[in-house]
Short mmCIF file of C-alpha atoms in Angstrom, two decimals:
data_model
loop_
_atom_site.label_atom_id
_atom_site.label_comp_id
_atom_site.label_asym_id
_atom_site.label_seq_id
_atom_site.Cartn_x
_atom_site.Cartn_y
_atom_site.Cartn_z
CA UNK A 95 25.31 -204.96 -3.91
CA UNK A 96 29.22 -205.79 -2.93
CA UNK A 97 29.81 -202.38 -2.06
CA UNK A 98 26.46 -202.92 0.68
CA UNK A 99 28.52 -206.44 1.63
CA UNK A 100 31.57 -204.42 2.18
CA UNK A 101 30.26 -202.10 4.27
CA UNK A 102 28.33 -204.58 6.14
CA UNK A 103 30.69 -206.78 6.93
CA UNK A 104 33.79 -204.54 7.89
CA UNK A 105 31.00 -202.33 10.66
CA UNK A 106 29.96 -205.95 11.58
CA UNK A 107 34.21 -207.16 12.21
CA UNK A 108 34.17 -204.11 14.13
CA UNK A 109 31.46 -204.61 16.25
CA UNK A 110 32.82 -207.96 17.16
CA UNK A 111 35.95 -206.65 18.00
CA UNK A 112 34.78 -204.07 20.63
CA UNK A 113 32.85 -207.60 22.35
CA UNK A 114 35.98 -209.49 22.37
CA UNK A 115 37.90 -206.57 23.69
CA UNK A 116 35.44 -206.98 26.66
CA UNK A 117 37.37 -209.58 29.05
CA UNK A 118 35.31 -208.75 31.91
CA UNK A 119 31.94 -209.38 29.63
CA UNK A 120 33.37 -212.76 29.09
CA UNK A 121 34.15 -213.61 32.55
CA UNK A 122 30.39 -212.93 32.94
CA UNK A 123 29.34 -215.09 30.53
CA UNK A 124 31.98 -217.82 32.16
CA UNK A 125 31.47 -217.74 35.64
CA UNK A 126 28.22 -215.96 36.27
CA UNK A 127 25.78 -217.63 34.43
CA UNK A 128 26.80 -221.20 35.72
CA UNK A 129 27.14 -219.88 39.51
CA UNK A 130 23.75 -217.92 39.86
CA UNK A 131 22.17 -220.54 37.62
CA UNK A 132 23.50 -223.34 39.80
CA UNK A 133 23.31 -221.51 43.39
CA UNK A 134 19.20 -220.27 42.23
CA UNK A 135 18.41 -223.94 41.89
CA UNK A 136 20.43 -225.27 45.11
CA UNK A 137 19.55 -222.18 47.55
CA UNK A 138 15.52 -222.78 46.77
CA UNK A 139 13.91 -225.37 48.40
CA UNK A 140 12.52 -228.03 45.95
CA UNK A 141 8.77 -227.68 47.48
CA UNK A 142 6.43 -227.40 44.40
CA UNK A 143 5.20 -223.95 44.14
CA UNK A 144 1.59 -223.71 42.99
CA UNK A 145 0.97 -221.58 39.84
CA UNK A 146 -1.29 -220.86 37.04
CA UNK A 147 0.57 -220.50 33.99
CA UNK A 148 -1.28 -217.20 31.74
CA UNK A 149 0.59 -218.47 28.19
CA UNK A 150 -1.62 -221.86 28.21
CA UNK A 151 -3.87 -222.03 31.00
CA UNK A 152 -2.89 -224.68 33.25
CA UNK A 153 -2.53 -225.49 36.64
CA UNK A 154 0.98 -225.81 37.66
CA UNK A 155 3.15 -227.42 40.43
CA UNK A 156 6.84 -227.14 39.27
CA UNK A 157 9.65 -227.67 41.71
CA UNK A 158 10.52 -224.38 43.53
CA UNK A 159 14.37 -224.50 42.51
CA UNK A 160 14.01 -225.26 38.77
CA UNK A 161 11.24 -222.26 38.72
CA UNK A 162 13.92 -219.91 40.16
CA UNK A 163 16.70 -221.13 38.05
CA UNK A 164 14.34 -220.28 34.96
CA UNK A 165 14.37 -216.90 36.33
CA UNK A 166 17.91 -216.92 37.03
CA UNK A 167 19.06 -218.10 33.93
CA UNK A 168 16.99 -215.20 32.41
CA UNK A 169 18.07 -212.93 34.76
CA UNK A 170 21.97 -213.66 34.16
CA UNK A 171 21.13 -213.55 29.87
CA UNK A 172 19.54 -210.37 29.87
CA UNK A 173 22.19 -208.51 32.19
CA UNK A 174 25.10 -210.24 30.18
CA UNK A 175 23.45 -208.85 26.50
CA UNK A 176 22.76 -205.48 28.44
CA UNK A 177 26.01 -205.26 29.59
CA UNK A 178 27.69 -205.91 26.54
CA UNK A 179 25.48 -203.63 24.20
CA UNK A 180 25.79 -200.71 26.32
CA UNK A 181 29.67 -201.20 26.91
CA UNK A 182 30.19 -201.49 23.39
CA UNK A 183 28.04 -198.37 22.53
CA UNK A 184 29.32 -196.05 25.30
CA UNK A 185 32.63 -197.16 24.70
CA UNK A 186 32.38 -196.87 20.69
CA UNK A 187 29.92 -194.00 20.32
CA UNK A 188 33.02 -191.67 19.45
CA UNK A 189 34.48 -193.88 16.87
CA UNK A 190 30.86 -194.46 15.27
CA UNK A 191 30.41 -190.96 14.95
CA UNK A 192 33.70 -190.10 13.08
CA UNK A 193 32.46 -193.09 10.94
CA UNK A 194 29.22 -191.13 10.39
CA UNK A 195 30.58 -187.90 9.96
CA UNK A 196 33.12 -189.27 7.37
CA UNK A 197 30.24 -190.85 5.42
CA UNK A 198 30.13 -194.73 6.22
CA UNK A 199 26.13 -195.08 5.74
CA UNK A 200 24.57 -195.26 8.99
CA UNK A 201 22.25 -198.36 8.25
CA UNK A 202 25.38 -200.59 7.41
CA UNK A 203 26.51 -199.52 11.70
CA UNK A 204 22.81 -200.55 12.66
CA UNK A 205 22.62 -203.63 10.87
CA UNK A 206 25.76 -204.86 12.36
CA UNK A 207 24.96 -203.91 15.59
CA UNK A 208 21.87 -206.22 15.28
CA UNK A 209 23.85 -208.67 13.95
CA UNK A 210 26.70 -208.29 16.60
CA UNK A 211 23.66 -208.56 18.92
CA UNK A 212 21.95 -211.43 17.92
CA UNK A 213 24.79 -213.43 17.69
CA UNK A 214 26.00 -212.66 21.71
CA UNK A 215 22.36 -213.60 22.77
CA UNK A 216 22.36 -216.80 21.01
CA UNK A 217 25.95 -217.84 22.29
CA UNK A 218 24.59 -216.69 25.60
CA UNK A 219 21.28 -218.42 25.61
CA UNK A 220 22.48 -221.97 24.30
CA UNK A 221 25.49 -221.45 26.94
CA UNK A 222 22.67 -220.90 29.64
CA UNK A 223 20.58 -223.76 28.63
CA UNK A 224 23.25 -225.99 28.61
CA UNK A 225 23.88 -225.41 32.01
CA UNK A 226 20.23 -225.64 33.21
CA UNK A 227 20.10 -229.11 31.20
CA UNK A 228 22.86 -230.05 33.80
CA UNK A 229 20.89 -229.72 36.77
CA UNK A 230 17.58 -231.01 35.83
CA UNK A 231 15.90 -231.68 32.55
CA UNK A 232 13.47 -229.31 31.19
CA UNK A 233 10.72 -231.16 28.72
CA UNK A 234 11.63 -228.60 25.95
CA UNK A 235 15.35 -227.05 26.08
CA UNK A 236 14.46 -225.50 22.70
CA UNK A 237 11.85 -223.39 23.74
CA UNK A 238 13.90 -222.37 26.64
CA UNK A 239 16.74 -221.75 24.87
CA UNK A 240 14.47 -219.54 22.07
CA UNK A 241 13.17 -217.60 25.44
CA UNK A 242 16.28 -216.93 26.63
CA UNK A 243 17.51 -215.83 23.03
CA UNK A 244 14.17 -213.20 22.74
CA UNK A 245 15.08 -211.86 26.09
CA UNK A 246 18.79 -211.48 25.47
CA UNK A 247 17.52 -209.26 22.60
CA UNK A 248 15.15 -206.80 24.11
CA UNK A 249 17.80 -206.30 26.77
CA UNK A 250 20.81 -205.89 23.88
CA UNK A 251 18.63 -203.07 22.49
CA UNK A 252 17.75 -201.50 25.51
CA UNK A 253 21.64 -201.31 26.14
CA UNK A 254 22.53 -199.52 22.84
CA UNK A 255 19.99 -197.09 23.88
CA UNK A 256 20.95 -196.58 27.45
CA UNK A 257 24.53 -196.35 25.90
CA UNK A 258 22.96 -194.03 23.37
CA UNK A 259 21.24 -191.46 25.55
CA UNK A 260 22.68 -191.69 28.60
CA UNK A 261 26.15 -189.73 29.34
CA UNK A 262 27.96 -191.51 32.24
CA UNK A 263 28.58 -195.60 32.40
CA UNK A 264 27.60 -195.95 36.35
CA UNK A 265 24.00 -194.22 34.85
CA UNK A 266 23.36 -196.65 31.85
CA UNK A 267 24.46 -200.00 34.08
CA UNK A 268 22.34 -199.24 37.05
CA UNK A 269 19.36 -198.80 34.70
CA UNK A 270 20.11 -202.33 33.14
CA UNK A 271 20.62 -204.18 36.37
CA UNK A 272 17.43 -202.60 38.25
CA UNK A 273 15.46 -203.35 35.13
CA UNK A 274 16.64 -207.24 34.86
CA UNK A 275 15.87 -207.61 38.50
CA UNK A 276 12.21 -205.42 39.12
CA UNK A 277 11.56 -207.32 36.21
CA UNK A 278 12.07 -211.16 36.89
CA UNK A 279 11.51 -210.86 40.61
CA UNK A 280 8.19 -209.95 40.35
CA UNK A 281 7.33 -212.72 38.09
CA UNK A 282 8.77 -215.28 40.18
CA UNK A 283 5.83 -216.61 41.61
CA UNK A 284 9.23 -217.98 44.67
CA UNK A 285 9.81 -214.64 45.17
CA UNK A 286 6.74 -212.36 44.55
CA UNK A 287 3.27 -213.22 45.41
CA UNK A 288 1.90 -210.90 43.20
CA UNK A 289 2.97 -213.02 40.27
CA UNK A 290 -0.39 -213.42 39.16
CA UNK A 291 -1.05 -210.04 39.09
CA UNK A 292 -2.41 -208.91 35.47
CA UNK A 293 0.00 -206.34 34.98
CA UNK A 294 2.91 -208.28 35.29
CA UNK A 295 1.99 -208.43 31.37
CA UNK A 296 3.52 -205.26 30.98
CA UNK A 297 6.88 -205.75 32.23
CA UNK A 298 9.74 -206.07 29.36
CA UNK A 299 10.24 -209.75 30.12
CA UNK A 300 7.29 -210.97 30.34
CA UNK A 301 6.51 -213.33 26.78
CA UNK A 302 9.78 -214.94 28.18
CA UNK A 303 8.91 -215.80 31.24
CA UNK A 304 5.68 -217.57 30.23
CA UNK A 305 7.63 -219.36 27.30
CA UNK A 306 10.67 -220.28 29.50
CA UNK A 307 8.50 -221.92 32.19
CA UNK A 308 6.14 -222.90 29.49
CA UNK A 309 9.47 -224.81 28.33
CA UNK A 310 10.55 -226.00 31.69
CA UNK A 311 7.03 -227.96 32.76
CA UNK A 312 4.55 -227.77 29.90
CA UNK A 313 3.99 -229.29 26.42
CA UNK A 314 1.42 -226.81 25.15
CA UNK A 315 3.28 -224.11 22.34
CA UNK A 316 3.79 -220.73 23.41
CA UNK A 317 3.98 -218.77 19.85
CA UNK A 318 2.17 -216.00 21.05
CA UNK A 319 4.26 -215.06 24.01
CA UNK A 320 7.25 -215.70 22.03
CA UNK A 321 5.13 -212.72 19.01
CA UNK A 322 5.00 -210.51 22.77
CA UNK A 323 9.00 -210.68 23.91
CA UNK A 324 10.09 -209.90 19.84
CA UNK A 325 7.30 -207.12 20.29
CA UNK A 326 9.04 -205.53 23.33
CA UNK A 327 12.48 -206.39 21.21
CA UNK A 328 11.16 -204.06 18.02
CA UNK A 329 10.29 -201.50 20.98
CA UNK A 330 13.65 -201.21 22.24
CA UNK A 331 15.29 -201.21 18.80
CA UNK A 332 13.47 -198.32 17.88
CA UNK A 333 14.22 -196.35 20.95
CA UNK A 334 18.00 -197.67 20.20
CA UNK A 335 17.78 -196.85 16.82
CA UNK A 336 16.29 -192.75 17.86
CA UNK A 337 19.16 -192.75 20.18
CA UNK A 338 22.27 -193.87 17.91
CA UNK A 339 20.89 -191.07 15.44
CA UNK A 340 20.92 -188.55 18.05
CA UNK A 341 24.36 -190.12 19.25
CA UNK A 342 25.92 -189.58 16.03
CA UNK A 343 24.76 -186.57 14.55
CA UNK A 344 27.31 -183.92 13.25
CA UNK A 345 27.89 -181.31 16.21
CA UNK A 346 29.30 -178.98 13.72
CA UNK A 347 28.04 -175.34 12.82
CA UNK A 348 26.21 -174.88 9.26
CA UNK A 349 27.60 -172.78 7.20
CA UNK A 350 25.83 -169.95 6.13
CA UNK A 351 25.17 -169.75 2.65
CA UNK A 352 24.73 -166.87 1.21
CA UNK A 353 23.72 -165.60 -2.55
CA UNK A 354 25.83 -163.65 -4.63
CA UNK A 355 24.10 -160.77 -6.80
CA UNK A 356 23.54 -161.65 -10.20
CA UNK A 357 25.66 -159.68 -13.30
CA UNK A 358 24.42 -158.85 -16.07
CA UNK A 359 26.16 -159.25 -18.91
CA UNK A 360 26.30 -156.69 -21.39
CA UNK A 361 26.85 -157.43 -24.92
CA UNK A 362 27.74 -153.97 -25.98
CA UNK A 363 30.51 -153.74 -23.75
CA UNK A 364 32.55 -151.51 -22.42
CA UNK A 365 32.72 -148.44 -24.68
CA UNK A 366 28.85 -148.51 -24.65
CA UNK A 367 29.13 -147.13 -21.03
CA UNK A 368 29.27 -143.55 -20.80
CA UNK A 369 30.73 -143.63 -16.98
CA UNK A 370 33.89 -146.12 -18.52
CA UNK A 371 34.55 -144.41 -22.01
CA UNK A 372 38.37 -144.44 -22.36
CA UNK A 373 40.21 -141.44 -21.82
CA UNK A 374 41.03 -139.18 -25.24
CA UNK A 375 44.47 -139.35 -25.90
CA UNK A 376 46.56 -136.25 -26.25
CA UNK A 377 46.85 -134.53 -29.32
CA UNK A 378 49.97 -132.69 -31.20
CA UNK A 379 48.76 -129.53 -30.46
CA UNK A 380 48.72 -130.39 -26.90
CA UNK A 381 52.10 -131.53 -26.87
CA UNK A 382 53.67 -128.65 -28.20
CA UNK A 383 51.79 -126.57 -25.86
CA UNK A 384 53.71 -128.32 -23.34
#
C-alpha cells in the first residue's frame, strides 16, 4: 500500500508542476474568466428571455444578461480545463512515456492526472462562481458551482485526449475552442433559437447547462442532469484513457526470440562414441622404426 502512495503522489507533484509551469493558463484563469463573465452580463440586454427549462419543466423568464453569463461562465471553465489538460499532455507526453517505458505503473500517471484534473476544475469553478455572485445573485451558487465543476471535467478529459491523439498543438486547441463554443451557443436560448431543439441533449455540455440555469432561476433539484454531464465526463475519460495508452506505448522493436536445440546428454560419455574415440598412442616398436 505505501509503495501505491508513493507512486501516487510523486506522478500527482508532477502533474501539478507542469500546471503551474503554465503562466499563460493562469492568466486565463485571472483575467478571462472575470472579463467575459462580466462583459456577457453587461453587453446583453437585461430583457427577460422566455424559456422552458427541459431539467424540471417550467416556464422560465430569466434576465437575458445573467442567462448569457451562465453560458459564459461555462464557456470560459471548460476552455480553461481544456486548455490546461491538453497543454500539460502534449507538452508532457514525452516525459510520461520514458516514465512508462522505465516501469512507473501506468495507473499511478492516470490517477494523478484525474486528480491533477479535478482539482483545476474545482479552483476554476468556485473562482467562476464567485465572480457571477458579484454581479447578481443566483438562488443556488452551489449547484452552479457543481455545474461548472462537471463541465470543467468532461472538457479536462477531452483535452488529455486531444493532447493524446492529436500530433500538433494549433490541431488539439482549435478542437477545444470550436467544441466549447458550437456547444454553449446553441444552448443559449440569447443566442440560438433553436435552443429548444431536442437534440441539443446530445451536445457534451448539455446536463450543465440545464443544472447551471437550473441553479441561476429555479429551486427544483437537478440530480439527473448533473448523472448526464458525469456521463459525458466517464465518456471522455475513456477516450483519454485509449489515447494515453496509445501515447505511451514502447516504439521499440521486439526481439526475436528464438529456441536453441536441445542436447542430449549422454551418460556414457565420450569414449562410448565411436566418431570421438581417442587416438592410440604410439608404441615402442613404432618409435624405433622411426
Amino acid at each position: 500500500m505505501r509503495f501505491h502512495l508513493t507512486r501516487f503522489a510523486v506522478a500527482t507533484r508532477f502533474a501539478l508542476v507542469e500546471h503551474g509551469r503554465n503562466r499563460f493558463a493562469m492568466i486565463l484563469v485571472g483575467l478571462f474568466v472575470p472579463v467575459w463573465t462580466t462583459l456577457a452580463y453587461l453587453a446583453m440586454p437585461d430583457t427577460p428571455a422566455r424559456m422552458r427549462l427541459r431539467a424540471t419543466g417550467e416556464a422560465l423568464a430569466p434576465h437575458g444578461n445573467e442567462l448569457t453569463e451562465i453560458s459564459g461562465a461555462l464557456n470560459a471553465v471548460t476552455l480553461i480545463t481544456g486548455f490546461m489538460m491538453f497543454a500539460a499532455t502534449f507538452g508532457g507526453s514525452g516525459f510520461d512515456r520514458r516514465l512508462a517505458m522505465a516501469g512507473y505503473p501506468r495507473a499511478h500517471l492516470v490517477l494523478a492526472k484525474v486528480t491533477a484534473l479535478a482539482l483545476a476544475s474545482a479552483t476554476v469553478a468556485a473562482y467562476a462562481t464567485a465572480v457571477t455572485c458579484l454581479a447578481w445573485t443566483p438562488r443556488r451558487p452551489l449547484l452552479l458551482a457543481a455545474a461548472l465543476f462537471c463541465a470543467g471535467l468532461t472538457y479536462g478529459a477531452l483535452g488529455v485526449g486531444f493532447g493524446s491523439l492529436l500530433r500538433r498543438e494549433v490541431e488539439g486547441m482549435f478542437a477545444i475552442v470550436m467544441t466549447s463554443i458550437i456547444d454553449l451557443a446553441l444552448q443559449n436560448p440569447i443566442t440560438s433559437s433553436g435552443a429548444d431543439n431536442p437534440i441539443m441533449r446530445y451536445l457534451p455540455s448539455y446536463g450543465a447547462m440545464q443544472a447551471g440555469t437550473a441553479a441561476g432561476f429555479s429551486t427544483s433539484p437537478v440530480p439527473d442532469h448533473l448523472a448526464i454531464q458525469l456521463t459525458w465526463f466517464a465518456a471522455a475519460a475513456l477516450v483519454a484513457l485509449v489515447g494515453f495508452r496509445r501515447s505511451t506505448r514502447s516504439f521499440l522493436p521486439s526481439a526475436p526470440q528464438t529456441s536453441l536445440p536441445a542436447q542430449r546428454s549422454d551418460p556414457a560419455g565420450p569414449l562410448a562414441r565411436p566418431h570421438q574415440a581417442a587416438a592410440p598412442s604410439p608404441t615402442v616398436s613404432d618409435t624405433e622404426a622411426s
